[in-house]
Short mmCIF file of C-alpha atoms and ligand atoms in Angstrom, two decimals:
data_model
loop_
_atom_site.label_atom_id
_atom_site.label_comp_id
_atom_site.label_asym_id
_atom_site.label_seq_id
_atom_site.Cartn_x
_atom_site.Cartn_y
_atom_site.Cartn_z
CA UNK A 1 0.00 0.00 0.00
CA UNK A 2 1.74 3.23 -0.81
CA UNK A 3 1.60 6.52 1.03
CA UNK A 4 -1.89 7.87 -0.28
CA UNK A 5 -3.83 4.86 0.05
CA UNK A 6 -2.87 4.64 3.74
CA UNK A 7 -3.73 8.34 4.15
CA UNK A 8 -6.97 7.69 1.45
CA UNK A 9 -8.35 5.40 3.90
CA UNK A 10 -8.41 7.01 6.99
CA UNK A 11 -9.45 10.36 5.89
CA UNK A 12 -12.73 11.51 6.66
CA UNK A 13 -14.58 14.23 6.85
CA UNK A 14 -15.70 14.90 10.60
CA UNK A 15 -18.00 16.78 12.81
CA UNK A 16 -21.11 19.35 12.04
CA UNK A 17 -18.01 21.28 9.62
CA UNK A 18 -15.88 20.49 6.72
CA UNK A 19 -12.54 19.21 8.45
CA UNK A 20 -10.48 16.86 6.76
CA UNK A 21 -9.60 13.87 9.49
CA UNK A 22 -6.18 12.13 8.76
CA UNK A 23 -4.86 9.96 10.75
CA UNK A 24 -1.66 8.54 9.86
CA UNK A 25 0.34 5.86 12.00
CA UNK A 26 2.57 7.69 13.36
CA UNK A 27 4.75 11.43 13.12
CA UNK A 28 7.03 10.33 9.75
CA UNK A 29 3.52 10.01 8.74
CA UNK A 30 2.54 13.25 9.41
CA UNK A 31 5.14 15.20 8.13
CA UNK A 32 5.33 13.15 4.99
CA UNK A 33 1.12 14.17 4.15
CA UNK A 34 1.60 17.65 5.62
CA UNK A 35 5.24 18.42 3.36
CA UNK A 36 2.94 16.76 0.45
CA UNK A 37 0.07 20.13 0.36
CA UNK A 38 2.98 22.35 0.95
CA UNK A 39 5.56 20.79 -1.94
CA UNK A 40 2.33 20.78 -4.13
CA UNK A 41 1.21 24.30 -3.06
CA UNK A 42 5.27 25.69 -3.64
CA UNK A 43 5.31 23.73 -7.16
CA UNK A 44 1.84 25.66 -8.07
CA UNK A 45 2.57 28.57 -6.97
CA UNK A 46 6.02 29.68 -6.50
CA UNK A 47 5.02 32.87 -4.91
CA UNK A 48 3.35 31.38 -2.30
CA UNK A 49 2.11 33.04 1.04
CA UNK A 50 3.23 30.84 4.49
CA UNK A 51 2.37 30.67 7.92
CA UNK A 52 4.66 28.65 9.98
CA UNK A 53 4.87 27.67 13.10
CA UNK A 54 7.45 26.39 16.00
CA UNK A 55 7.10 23.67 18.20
CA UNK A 56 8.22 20.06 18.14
CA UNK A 57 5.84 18.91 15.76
CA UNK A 58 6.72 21.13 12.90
CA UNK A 59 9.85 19.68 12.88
CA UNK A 60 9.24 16.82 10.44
CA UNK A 61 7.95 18.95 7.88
CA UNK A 62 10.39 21.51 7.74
CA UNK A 63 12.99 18.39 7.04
CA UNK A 64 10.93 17.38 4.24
CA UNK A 65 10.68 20.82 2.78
CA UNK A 66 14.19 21.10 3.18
CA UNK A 67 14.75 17.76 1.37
CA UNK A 68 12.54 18.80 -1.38
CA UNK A 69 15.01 21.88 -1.79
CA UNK A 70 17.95 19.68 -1.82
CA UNK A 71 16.83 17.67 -4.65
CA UNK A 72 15.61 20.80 -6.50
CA UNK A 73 12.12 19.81 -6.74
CA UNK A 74 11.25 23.31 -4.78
CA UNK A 75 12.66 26.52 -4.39
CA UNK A 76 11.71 29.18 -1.86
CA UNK A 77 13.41 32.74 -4.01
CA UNK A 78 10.15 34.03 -4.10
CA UNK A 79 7.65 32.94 -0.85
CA UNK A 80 7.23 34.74 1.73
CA UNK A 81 6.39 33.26 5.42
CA UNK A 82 5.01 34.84 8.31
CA UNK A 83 5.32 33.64 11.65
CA UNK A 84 3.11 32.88 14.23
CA UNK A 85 4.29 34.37 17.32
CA UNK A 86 7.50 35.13 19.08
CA UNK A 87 8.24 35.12 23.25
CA UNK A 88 8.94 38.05 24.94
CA UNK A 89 11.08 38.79 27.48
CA UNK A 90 13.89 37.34 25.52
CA UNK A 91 16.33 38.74 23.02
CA UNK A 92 15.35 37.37 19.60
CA UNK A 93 19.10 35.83 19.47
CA UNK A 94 18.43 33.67 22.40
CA UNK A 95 18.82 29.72 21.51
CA UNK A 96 14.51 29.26 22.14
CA UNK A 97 13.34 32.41 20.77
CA UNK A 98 10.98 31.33 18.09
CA UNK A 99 13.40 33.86 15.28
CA UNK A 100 16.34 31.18 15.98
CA UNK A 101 13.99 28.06 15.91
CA UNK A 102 12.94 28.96 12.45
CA UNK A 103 16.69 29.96 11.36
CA UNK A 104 18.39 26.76 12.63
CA UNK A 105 15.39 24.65 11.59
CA UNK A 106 14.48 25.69 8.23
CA UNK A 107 15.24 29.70 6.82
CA UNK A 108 19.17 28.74 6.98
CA UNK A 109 19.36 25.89 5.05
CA UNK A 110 16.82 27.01 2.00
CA UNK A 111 16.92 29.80 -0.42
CA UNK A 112 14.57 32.24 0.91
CA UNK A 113 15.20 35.66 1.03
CA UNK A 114 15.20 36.83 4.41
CA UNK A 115 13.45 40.17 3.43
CA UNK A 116 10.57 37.93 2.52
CA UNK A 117 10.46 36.68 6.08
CA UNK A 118 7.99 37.96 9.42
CA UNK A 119 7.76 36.85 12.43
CA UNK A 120 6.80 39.35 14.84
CA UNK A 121 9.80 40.97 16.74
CA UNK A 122 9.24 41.15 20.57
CA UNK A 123 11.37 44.71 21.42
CA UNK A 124 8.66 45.36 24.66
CA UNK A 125 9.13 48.98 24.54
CA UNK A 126 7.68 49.27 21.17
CA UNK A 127 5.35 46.24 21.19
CA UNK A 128 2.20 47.87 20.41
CA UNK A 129 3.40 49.28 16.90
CA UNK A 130 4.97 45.94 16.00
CA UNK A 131 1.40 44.32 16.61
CA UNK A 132 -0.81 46.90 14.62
CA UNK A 133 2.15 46.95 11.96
CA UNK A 134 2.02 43.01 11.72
CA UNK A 135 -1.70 43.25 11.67
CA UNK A 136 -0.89 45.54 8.30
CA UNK A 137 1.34 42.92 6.96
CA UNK A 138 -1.10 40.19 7.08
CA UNK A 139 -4.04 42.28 6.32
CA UNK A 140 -1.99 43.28 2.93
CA UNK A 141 -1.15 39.20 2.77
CA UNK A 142 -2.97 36.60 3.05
CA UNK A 143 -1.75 33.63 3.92
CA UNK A 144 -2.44 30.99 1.22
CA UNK A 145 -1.34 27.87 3.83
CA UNK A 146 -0.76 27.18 7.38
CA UNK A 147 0.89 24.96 9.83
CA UNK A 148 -0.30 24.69 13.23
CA UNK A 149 0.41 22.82 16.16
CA UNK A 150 -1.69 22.95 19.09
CA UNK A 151 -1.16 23.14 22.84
CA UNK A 152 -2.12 20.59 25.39
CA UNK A 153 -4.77 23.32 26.65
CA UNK A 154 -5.84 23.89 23.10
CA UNK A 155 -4.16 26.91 22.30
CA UNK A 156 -2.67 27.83 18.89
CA UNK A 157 0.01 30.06 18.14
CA UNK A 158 -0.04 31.30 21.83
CA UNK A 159 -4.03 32.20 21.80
CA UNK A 160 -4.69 30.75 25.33
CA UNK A 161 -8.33 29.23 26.51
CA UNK A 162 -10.30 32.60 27.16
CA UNK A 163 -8.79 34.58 24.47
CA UNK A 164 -11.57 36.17 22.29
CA UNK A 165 -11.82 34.63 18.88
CA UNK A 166 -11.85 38.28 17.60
CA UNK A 167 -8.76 39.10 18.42
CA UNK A 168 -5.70 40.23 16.32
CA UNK A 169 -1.99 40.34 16.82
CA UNK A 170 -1.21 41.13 20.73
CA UNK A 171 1.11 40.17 23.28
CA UNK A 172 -0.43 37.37 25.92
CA UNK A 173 0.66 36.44 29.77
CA UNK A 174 0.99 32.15 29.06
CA UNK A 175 -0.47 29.77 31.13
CA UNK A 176 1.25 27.81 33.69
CA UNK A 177 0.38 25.07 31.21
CA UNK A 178 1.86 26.19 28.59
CA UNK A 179 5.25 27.12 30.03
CA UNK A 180 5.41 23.84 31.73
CA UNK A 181 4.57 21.96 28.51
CA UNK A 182 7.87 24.15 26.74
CA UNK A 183 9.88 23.81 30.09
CA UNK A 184 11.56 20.58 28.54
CA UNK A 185 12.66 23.74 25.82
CA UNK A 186 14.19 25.66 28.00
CA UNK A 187 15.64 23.29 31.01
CA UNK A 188 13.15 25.26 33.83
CA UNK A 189 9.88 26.34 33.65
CA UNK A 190 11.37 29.52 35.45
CA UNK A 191 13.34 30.08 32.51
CA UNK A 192 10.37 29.92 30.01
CA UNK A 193 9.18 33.97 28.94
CA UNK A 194 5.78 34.56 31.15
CA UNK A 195 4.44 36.65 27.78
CA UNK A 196 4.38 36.12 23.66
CA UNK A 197 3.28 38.25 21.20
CA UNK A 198 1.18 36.12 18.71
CA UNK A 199 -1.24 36.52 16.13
CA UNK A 200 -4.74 36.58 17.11
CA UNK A 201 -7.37 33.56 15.96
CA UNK A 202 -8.69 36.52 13.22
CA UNK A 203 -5.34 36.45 11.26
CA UNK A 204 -5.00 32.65 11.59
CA UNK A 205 -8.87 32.34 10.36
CA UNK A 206 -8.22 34.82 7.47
CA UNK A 207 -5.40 32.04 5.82
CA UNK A 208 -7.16 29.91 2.80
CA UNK A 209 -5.96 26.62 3.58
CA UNK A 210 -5.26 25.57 7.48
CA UNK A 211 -3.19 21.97 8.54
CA UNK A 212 -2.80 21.00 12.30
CA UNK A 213 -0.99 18.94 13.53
CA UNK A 214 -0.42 16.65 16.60
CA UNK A 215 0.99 13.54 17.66
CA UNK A 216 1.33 12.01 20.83
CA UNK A 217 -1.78 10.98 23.62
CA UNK A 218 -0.75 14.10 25.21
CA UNK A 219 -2.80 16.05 22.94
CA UNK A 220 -5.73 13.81 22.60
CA UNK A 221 -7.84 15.36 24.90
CA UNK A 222 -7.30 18.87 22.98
CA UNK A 223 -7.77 17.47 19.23
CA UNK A 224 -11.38 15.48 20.83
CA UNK A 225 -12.19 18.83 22.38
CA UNK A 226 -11.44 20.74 18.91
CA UNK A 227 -13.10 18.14 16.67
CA UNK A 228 -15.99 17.30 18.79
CA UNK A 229 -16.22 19.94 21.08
CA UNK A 230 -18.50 23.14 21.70
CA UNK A 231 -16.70 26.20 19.57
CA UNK A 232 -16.07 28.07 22.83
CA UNK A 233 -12.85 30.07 23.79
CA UNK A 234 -12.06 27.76 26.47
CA UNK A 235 -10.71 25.24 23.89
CA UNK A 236 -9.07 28.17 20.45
CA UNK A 237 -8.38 25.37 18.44
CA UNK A 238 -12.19 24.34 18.14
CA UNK A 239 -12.73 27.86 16.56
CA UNK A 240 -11.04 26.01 13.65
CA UNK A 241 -14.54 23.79 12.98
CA UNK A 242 -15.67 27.30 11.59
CA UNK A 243 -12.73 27.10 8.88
CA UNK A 244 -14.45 26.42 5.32
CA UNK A 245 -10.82 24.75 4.69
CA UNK A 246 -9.15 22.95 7.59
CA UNK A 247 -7.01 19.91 7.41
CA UNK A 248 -6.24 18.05 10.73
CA UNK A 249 -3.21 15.35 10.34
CA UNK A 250 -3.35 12.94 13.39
CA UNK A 251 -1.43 10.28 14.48
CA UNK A 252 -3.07 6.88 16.32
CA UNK A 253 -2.20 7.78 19.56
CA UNK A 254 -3.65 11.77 19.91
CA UNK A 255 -6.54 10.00 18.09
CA UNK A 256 -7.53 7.80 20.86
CA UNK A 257 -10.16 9.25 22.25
CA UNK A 258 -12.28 9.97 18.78
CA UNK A 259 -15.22 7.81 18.04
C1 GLP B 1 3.96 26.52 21.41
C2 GLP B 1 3.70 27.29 20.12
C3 GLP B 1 2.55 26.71 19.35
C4 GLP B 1 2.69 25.20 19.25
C5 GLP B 1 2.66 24.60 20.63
C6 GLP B 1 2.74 23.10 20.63
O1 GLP B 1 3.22 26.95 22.48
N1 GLP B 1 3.44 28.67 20.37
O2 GLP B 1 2.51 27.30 18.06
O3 GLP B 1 1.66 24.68 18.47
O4 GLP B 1 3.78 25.13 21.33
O5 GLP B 1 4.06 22.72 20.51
P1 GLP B 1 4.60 21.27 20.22
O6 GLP B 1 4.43 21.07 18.77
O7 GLP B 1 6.05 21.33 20.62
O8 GLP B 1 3.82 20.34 21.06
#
């Protein structure tokens, strides 16, 4: 059975929406169907418009991406990528701010121009110009496709449970969740930034084409809440069941608790 017939049969469209279910085996999985939309996407349209995202699980698909610009199949001279959010508190040269995840992990081994890439900086004194002037950026771009991961508490980028689902770019205090969950980032949870500046759930509802993706029974709860779940800003992710084009890539294990 090759790669599409194992993803072919397990996709399904769920809830009262029009999310596309995937559920691969496991996280090679994962970032094998998610680097498939965006190699297609890149090959279509060379100018594409990104959102990416940091974390642990977009780790597998950046590889692939990379890969796919190793062997020439893609190139990345003309996309653009904006980023989801960025800690602050921290100088954007510090090993975990989210501006050296994305160099060491994808922008520095591809052939992007780094003119062509946002993520929003995190200088505190002038943090509420750098949200309304990212809010400008994306307003003037949309975002044709983007990854997202989500927290353990449902959050995604760093919209926490209670943030209104109207909100766009702004800098949010983290839960203690949260900051425990990237603790293992930074070697103590004292150590991990107590605010982010992120984009709100309106920029990351305006892109045309959403993935998520999780692995791992830590997130099951979250991705049952999100699929099956009231919308409700308790749980941000479910706000994504109100996406006309949402694509959730699964593996067995944060799929456990789905019917
Ligand atoms: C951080 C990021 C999110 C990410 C989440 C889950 O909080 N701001 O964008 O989705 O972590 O991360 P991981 O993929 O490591 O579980």
């Amino acid at each position: 059975m090759n790669i599409m017939a194992i993803y072919a049969s397990h996709s399904k469209i769920v809830n009262r929406c029009n999310m596309e279910l995937i559920i691969a085996k496991n996280y090679d999985e994962i970032s094998d169907k998610a680097s498939e939309i965006f190699i297609e996407l890149i090959k279509r349209n060379p100018e594409a418009k990104l959102g990416l995202a940091t974390g642990s699980s977009p780790l597998g698909l950046y590889q692939r991406l990379i890969q796919a610009y190793n062997k020439h199949e893609i190139s990345f001279k003309q996309i653009t990528t904006f980023n989801l959010d960025e800690y602050v508190g921290i100088s954007r040269n510090h090993p975990q701010s989210y501006f050296s995840f994305m160099n060491e992990n994808l922008f520095k081994h591809i052939d992007i121009d780094l003119d062509h890439v946002h993520l929003p900086d995190n200088d505190l004194s002038k943090i509420d110009t750098i949200a309304k002037d990212y809010n400008k950026l994306l307003r003037k771009n949309p975002i044709d496709l983007q990854v997202l991961g989500i927290g353990s508490n449902g959050h995604i980028g760093f919209n926490e449970p209670g943030t209104p689902l109207g909100n766009e770019t702004f800098v949010v205090e983290l839960d203690e969740q949260t900051r425990n969950d990237n603790s293992r980032f930074f070697g103590h949870v004292d150590l991990v930034p107590t605010h982010a500046i992120t984009m709100g759930i309106k920029n990351i509802m305006r892109a045309k084409h959403i993935i998520l993706i999780a692995s791992g029974k830590e997130k099951s709860d979250a991705i049952y809440q999100m699929l099956y779940g009231e919308v409700t800003t308790d749980l941000p992710a479910s706000v994504l069941q109100l996406h006309p084009n949402c694509t959730v890539i699964i593996d067995e294990e944060a799929a456990r608790l789905l019917p």
